[in-house]
mmCIF file of C-alpha atoms in Angstrom:
data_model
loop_
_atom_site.group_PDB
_atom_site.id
_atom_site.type_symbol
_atom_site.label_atom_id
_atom_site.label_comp_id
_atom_site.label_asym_id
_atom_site.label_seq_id
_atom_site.Cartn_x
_atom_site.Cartn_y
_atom_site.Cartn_z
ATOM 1 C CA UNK R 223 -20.139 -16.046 -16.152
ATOM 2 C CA UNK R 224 -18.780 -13.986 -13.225
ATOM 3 C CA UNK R 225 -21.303 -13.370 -10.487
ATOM 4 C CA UNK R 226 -23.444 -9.812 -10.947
ATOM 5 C CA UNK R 227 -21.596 -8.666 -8.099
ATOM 6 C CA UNK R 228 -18.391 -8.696 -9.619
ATOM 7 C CA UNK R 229 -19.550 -7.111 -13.177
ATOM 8 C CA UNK R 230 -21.406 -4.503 -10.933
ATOM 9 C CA UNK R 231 -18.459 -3.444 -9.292
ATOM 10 C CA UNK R 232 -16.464 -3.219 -12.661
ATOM 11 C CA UNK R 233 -18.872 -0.995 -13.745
ATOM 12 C CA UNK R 234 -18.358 0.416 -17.223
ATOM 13 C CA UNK R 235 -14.694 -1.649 -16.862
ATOM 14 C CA UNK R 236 -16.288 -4.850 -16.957
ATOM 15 C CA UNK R 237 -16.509 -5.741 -20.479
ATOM 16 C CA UNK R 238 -13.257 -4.097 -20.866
ATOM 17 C CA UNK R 239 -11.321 -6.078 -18.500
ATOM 18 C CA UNK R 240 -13.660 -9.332 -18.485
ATOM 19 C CA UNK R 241 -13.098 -9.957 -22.354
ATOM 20 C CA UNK R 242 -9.955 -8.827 -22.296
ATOM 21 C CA UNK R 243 -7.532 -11.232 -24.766
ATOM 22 C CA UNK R 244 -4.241 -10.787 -24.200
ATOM 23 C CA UNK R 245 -2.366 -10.687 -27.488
ATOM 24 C CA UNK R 246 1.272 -9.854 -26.190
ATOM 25 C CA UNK R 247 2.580 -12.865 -24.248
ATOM 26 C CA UNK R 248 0.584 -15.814 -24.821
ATOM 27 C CA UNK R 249 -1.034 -17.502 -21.612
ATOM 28 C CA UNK R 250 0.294 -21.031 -22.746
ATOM 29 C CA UNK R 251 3.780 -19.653 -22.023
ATOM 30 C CA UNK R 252 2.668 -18.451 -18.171
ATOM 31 C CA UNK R 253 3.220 -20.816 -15.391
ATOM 32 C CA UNK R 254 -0.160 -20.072 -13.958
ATOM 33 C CA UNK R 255 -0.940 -20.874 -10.205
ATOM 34 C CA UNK R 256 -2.255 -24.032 -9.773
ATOM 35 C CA UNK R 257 -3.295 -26.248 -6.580
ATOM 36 C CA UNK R 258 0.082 -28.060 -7.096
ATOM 37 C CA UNK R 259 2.313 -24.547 -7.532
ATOM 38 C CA UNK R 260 5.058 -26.153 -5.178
ATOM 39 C CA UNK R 261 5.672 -29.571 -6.743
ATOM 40 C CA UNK R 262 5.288 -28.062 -10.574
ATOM 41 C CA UNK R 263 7.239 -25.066 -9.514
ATOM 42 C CA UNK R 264 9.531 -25.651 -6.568
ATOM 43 C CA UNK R 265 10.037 -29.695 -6.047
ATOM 44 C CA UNK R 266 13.438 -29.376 -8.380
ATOM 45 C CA UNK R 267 14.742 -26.169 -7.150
ATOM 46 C CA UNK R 268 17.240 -25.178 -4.439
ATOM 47 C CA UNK R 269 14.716 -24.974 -1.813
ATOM 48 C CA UNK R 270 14.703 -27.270 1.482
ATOM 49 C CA UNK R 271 12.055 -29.538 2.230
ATOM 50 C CA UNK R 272 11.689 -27.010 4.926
ATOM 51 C CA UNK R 273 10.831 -24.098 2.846
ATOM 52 C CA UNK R 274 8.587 -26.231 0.378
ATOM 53 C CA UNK R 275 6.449 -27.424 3.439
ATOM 54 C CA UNK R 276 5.926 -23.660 4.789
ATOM 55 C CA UNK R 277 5.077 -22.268 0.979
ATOM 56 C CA UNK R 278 2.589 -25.274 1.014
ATOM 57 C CA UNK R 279 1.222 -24.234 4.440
ATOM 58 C CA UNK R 280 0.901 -21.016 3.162
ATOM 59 C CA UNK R 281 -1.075 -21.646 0.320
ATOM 60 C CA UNK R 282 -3.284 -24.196 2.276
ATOM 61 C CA UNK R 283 -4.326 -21.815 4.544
ATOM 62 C CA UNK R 284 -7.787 -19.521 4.450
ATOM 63 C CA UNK R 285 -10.505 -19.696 1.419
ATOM 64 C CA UNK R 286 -8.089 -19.870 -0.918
ATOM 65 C CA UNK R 287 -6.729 -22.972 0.384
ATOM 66 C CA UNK R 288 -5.157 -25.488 -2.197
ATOM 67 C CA UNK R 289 -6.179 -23.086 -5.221
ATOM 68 C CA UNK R 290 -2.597 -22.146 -6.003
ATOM 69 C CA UNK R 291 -3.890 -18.328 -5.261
ATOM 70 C CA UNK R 292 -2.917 -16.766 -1.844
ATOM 71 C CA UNK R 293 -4.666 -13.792 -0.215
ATOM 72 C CA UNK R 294 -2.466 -12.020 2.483
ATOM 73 C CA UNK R 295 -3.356 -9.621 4.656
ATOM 74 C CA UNK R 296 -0.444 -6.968 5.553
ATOM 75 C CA UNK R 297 -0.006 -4.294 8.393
ATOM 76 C CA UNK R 298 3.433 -2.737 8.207
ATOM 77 C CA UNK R 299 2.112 0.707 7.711
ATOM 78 C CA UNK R 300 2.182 1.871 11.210
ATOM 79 C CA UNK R 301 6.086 2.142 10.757
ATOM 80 C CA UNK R 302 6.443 2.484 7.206
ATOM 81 C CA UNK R 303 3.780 6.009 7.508
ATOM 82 C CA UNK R 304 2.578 6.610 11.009
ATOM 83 C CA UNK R 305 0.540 4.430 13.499
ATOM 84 C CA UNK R 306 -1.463 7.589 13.719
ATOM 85 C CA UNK R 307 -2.334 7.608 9.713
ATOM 86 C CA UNK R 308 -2.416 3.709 9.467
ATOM 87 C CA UNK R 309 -5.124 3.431 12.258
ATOM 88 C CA UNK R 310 -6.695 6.758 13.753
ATOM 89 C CA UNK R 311 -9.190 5.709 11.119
ATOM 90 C CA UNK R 312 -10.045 2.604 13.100
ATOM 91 C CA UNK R 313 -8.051 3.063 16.235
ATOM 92 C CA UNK R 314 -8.760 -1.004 17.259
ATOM 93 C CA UNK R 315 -6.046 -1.605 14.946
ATOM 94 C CA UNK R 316 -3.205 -0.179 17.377
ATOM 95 C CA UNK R 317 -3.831 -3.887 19.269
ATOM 96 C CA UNK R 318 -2.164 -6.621 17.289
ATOM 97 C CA UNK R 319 -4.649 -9.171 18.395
ATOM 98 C CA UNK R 320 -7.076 -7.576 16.160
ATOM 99 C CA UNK R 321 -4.877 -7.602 13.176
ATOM 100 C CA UNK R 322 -4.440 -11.255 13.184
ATOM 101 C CA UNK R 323 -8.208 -11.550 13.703
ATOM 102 C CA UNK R 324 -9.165 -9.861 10.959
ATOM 103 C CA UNK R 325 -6.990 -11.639 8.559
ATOM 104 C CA UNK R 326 -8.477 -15.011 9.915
ATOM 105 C CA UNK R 327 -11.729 -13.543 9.975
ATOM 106 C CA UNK R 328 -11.160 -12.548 6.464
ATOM 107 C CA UNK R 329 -10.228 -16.254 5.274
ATOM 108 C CA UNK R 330 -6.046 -15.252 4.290
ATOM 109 C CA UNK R 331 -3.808 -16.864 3.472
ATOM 110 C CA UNK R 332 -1.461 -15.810 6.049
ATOM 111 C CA UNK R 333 -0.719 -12.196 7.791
ATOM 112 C CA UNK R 334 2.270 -10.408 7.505
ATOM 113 C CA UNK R 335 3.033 -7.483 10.076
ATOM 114 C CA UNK R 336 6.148 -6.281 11.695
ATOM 115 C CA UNK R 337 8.027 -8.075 14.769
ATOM 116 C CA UNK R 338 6.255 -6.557 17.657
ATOM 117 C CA UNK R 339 2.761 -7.301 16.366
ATOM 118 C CA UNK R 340 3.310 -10.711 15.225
ATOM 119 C CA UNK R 341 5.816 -11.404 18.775
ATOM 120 C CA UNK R 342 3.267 -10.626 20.915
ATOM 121 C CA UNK R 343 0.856 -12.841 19.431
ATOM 122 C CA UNK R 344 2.917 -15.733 18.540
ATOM 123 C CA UNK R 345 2.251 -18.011 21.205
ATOM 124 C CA UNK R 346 -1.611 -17.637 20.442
ATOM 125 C CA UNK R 347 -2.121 -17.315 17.324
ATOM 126 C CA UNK R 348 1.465 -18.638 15.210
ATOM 127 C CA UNK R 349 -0.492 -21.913 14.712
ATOM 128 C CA UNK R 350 -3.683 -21.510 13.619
ATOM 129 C CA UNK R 351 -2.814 -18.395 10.896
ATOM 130 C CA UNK R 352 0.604 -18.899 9.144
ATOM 131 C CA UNK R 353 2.867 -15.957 10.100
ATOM 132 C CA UNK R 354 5.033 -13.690 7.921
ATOM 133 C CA UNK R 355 7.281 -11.430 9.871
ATOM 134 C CA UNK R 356 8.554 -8.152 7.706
ATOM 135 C CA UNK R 357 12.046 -7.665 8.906
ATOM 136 C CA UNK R 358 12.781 -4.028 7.291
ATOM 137 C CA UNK R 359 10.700 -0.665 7.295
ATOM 138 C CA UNK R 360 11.160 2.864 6.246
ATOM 139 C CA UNK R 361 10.818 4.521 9.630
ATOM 140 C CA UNK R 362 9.230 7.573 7.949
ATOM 141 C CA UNK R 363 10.328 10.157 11.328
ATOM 142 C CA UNK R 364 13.893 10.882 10.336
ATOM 143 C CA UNK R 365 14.212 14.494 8.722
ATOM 144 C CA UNK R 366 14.896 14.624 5.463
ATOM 145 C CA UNK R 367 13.374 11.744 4.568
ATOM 146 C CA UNK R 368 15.266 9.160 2.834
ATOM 147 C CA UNK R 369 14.362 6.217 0.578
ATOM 148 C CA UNK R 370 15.631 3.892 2.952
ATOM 149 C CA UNK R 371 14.365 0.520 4.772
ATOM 150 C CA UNK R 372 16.132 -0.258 8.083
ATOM 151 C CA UNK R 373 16.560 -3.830 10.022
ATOM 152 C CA UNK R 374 13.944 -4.098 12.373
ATOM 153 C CA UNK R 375 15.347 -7.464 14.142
ATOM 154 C CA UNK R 376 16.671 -11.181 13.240
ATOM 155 C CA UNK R 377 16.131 -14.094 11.139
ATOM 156 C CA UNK R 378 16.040 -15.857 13.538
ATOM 157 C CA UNK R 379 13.634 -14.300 15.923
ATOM 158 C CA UNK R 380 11.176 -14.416 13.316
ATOM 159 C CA UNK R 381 11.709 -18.268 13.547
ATOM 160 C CA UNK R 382 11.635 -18.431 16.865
ATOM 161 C CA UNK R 383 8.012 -16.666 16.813
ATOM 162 C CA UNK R 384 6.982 -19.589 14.044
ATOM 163 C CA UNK R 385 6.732 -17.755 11.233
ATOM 164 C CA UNK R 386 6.273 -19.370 7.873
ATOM 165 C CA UNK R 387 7.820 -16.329 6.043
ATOM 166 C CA UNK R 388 9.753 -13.311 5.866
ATOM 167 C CA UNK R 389 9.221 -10.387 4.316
ATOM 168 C CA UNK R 390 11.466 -7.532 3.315
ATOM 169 C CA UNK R 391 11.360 -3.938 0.480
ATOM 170 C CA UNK R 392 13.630 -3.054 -1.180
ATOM 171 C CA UNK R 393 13.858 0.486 -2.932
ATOM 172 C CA UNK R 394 15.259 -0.737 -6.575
ATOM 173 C CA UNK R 395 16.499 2.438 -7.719
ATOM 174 C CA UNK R 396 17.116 4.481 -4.300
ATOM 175 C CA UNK R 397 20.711 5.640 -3.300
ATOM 176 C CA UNK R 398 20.428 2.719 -0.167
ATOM 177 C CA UNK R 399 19.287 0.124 -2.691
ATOM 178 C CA UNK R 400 22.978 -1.605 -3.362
ATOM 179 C CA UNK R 401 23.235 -1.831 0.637
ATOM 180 C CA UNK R 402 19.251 -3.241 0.866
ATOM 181 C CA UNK R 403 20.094 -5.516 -2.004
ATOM 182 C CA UNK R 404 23.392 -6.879 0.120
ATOM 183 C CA UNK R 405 21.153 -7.270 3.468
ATOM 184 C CA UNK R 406 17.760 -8.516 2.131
ATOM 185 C CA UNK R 407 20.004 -11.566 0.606
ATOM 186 C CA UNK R 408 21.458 -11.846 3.457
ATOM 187 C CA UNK R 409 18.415 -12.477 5.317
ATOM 188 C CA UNK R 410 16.731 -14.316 2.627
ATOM 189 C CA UNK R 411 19.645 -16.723 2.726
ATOM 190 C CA UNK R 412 19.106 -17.554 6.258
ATOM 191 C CA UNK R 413 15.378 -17.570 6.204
ATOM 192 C CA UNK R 414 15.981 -20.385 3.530
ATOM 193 C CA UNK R 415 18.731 -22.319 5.398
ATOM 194 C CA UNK R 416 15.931 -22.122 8.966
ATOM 195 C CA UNK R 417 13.277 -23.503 6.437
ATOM 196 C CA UNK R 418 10.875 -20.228 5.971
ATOM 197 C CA UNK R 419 9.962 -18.819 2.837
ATOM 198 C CA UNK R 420 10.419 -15.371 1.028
ATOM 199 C CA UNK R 421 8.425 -12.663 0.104
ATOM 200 C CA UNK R 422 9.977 -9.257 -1.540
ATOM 201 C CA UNK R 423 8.162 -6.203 -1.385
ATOM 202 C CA UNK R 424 9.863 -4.764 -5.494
ATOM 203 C CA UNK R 425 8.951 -1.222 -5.028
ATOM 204 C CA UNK R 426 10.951 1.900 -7.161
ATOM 205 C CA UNK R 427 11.985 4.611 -5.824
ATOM 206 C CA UNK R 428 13.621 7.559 -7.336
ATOM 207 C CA UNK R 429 12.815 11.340 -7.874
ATOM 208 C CA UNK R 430 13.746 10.700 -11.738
ATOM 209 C CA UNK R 431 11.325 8.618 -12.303
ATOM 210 C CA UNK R 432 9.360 11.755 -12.480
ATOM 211 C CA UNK R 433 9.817 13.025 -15.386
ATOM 212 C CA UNK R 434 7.673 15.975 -17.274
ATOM 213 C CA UNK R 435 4.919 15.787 -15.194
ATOM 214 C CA UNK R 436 4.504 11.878 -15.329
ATOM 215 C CA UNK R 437 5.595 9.422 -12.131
ATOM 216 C CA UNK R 438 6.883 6.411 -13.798
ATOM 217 C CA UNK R 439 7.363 4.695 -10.542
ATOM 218 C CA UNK R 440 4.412 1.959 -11.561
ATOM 219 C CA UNK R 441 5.696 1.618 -15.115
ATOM 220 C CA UNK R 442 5.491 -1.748 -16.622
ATOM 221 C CA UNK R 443 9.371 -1.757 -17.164
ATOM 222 C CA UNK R 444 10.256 -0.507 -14.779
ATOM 223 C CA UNK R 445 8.887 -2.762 -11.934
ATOM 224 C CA UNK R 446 9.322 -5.711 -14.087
ATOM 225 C CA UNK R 447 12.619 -5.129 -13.458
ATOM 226 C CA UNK R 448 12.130 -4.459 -10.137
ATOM 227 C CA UNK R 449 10.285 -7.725 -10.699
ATOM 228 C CA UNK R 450 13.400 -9.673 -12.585
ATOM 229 C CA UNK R 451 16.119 -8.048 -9.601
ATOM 230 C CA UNK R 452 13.759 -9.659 -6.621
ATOM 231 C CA UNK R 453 13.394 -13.522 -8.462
ATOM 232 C CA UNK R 454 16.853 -12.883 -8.464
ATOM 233 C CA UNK R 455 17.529 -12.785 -5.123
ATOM 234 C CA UNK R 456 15.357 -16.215 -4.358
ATOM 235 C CA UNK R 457 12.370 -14.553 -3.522
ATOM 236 C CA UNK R 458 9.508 -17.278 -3.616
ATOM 237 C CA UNK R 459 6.734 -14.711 -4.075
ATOM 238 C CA UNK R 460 7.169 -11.355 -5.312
ATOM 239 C CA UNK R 461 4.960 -8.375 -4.207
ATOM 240 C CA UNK R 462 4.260 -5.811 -6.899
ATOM 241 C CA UNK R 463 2.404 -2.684 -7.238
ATOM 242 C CA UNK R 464 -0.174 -2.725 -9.997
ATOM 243 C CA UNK R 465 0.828 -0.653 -13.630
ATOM 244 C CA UNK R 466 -0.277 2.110 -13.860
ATOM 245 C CA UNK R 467 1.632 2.817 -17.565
ATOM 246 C CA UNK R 468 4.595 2.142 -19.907
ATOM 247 C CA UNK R 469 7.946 3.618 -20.746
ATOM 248 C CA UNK R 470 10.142 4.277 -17.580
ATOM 249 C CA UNK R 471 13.178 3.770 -19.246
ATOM 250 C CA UNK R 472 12.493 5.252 -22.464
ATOM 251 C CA UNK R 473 11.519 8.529 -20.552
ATOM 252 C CA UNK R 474 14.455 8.906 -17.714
ATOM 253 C CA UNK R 475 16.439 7.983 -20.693
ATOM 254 C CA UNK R 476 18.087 5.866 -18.365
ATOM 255 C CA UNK R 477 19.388 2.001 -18.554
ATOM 256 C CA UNK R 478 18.964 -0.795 -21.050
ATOM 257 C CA UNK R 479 15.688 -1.750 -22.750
ATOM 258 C CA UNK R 480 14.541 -3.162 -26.145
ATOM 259 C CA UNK R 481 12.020 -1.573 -28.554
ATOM 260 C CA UNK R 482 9.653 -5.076 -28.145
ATOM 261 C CA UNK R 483 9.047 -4.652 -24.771
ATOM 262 C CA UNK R 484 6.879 -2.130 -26.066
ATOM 263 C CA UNK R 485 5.709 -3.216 -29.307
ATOM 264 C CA UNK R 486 4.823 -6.827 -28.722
ATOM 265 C CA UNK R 487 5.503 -7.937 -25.075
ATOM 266 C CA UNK R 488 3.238 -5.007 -23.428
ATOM 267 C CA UNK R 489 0.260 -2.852 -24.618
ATOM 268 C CA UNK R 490 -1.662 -0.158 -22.860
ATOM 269 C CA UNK R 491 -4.419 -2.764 -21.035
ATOM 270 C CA UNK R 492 -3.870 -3.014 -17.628
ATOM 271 C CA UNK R 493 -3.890 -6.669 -17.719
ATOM 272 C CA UNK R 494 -1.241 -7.004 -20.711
ATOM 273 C CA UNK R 495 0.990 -4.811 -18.403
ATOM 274 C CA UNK R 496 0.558 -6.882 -15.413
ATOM 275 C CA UNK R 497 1.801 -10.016 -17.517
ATOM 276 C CA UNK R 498 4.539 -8.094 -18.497
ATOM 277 C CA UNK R 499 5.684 -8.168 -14.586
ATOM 278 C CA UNK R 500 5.135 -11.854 -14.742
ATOM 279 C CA UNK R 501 7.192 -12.251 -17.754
ATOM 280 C CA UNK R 502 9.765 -11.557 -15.611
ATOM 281 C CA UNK R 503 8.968 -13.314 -12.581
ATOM 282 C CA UNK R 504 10.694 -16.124 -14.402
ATOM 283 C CA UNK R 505 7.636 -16.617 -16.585
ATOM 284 C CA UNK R 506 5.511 -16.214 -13.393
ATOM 285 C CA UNK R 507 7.380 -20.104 -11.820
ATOM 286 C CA UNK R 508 7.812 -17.253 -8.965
ATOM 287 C CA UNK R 509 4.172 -16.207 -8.307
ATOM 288 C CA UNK R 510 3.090 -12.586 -8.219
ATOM 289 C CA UNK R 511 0.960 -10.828 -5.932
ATOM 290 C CA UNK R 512 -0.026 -7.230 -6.633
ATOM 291 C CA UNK R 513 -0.270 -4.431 -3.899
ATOM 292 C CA UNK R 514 -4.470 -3.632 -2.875
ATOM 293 C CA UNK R 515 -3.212 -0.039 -2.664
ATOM 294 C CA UNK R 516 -4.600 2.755 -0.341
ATOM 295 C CA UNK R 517 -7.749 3.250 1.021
ATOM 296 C CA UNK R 518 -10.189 6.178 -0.952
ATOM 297 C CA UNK R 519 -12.726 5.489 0.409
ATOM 298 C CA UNK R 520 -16.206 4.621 -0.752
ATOM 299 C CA UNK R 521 -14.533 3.464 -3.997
ATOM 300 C CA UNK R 522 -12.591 1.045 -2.389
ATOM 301 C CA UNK R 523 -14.206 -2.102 -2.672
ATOM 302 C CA UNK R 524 -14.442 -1.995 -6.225
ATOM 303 C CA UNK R 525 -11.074 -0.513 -6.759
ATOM 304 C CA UNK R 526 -9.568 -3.852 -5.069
ATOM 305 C CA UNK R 527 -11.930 -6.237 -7.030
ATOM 306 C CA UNK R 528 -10.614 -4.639 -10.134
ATOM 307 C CA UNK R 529 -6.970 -5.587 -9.124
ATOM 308 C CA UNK R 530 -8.276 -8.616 -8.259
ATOM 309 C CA UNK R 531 -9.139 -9.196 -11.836
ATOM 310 C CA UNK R 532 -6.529 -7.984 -13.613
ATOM 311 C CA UNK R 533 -3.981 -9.543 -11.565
ATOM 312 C CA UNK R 534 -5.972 -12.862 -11.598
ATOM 313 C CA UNK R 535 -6.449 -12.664 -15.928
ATOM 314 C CA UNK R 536 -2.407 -11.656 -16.561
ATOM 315 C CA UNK R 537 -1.633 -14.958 -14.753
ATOM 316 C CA UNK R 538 -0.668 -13.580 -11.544
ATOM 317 C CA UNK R 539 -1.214 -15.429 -7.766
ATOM 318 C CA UNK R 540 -3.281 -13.341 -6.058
ATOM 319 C CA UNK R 541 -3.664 -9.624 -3.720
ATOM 320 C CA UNK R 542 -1.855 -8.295 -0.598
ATOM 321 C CA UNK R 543 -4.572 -5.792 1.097
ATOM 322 C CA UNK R 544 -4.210 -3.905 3.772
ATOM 323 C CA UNK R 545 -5.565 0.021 4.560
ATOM 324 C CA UNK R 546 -8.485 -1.203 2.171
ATOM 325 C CA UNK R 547 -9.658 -3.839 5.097
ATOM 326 C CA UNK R 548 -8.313 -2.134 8.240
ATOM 327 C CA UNK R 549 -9.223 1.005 7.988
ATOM 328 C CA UNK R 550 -13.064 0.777 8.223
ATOM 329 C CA UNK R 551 -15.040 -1.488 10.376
ATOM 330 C CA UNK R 552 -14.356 -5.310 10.929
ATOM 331 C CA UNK R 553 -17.243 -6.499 9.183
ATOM 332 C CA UNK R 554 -16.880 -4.535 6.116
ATOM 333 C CA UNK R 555 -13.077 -5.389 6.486
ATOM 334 C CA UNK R 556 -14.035 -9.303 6.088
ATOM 335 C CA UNK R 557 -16.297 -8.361 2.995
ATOM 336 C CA UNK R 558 -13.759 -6.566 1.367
ATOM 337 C CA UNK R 559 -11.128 -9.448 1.967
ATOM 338 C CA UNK R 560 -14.189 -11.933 0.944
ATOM 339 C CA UNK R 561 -15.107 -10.154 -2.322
ATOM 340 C CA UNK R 562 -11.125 -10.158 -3.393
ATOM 341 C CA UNK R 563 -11.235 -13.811 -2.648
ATOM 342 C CA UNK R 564 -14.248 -14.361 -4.717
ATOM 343 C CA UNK R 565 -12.421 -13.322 -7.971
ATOM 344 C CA UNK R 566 -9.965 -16.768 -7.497
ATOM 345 C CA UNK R 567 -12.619 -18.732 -6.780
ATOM 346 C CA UNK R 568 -14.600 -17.907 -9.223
ATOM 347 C CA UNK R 569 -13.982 -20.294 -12.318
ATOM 348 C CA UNK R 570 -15.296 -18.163 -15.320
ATOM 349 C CA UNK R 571 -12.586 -15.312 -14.723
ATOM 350 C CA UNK R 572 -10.133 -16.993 -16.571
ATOM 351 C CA UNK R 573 -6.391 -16.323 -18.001
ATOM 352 C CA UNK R 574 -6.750 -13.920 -20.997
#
């Protein structure tokens, strides 16, 4: 049974999410995480010994370790918003070396932050916390603002710094996306060929997928596509925002979709539309973490365990949590990060 903790965060969700059944896509067709995800998942594949021993250092790294589930703590958003709205909150957080302590204080898996906070660190820190370097940010200062996510150094450099990973977003949907798409596998490419891995950050973006009232940018279909266009670019993990609902291409009346997507692969339940995203993940051989969201506050401790859970019971690999931990004190930073990383260690939250 899950500890009281848990169910009293859930709240009146508990029951709702903890007895959950999935009835859409059945859990025997998942490739769930498991303490040997590289040699089930990645031993036959393209991938050089290289990049299977950094995804294994990776997911032996933190309180997680050798689970198959990875907790990663990311801090990008002082260039993707501002450094003033990513860390006036807690200003400590302007020095890199406290970033990187609070993800090893937190037990992650690994940190990912941009190239000058992970650069200046990397002599100090690149081997005791594995290191992935995001290569491309939306600025945020240009006027108007654009959907866009810009270069912010080399493959190589990252390398050079000893990172494990890369990073990168791309805007599926955007008017940059076709040029994102041709430099992210470009970079992914050579990340492969140095021997790092590959995370992509699947995110939608497009004023219509607004539509009457309703933003469709977390729709079920829509990022699993999102989803399906990022495993296709050999990304080894795939970050995802959580569903929020269904019917993104049904309402922009735009693209290609089939009438099952919505009356037997997906149903309303959070969790059923989170498997849908690892449906097409490759049937979830490429594991999915979901986003920990922003920060509101007082509910934010039990707004990450819930996407803890639902992530965890659709078959997905685990949380990427940032604002959530950083922007209050350390020590209730660790506790957050702690309290996520209780839900994949505990045993009795199982697949529905």
């Amino acid at each position: 049974m899950p500890s009281e903790k848990t169910i009293d965060l859930l709240g009146d969700q508990a029951a709702y999410l903890l007895d959950h059944q999935c009835k859409t896509i059945p859990s025997n067709t998942i490739h769930l995480p498991s303490a040997d995800h590289v040699d089930k998942q990645w031993i036959n594949s393209n991938r050089s010994n290289q990049v299977l021993n950094n995804l294994q250092r990776l997911l032996s790294h933190g309180r997680l370790s050798d689970t198959g589930y990875c907790s990663i703590f990311p801090v990008d958003q002082g260039i993707e918003h501002s450094g003033g709205s990513a860390f006036a909150p807690n200003p400590i957080y302007f020095d890199p070396e406290n970033i990187i302590k609070l993800a090893m204080e937190g037990g992650c898996n690994g940190v990912a932050s941009t190239y000058g906070v992970l650069g200046l660190m990397s002599r100090k820190y690149a081997h005791k916390i594995p290191f992935i370097v995001k290569i491309n940010h939306n600025e945020f200062l240009s006027m108007p603002n654009r959907f866009d996510q810009t270069m912010f150094g080399t493959i190589k450099n990252a390398w050079e710094m000893g990172a494990c990973a890369v990073g990168a977003t791309i805007y599926w949907g955007s008017a940059e996306s076709a040029r994102q798409l041709k430099e992210v596998a470009e970079a992914f490419e050579m990340a492969h060929e140095l021997g790092m891995a590959t995370i992509l950050w699947c995110y939608t973006r497009n004023n219509s997928f607004k539509v009457d009232g309703v933003d469709y940018h977390t729709s079920a279909d829509l990022t699993g596509q999102a989803n399906h266009l990022g495993v296709t670019l050999q990304a080894d993990i795939i970050k995802q925002k959580l569903p929020t609902n269904n019917g993104g291409y049904l309402a922009t009346k735009h693209g290609k979709t089939h009438k099952l997507v919505y009356d037997k692969l997906s149903s309303d339940h959070p969790i059923d539309l989170t498997r849908y995203q690892i449906l097409n993940c490759y049937n979830g051989r490429v594991g999915l973490i979901n986003s920990g969201g922003e920060s509101k506050g007082s509910s934010d401790l039990a707004d990450a365990v819930y996407t803890a859970v639902v992530n965890k019971r659709a078959g997905g690999m685990g949380l990427i949590l940032g604002r959530k931990a950083f922007q209050r004190p350390m020590n209730e930073g660790i506790e957050l990060l702690n309290a996520v990383q209780d839900v994949y260690l505990d045993d009795s939250i199982t697949i529905a």
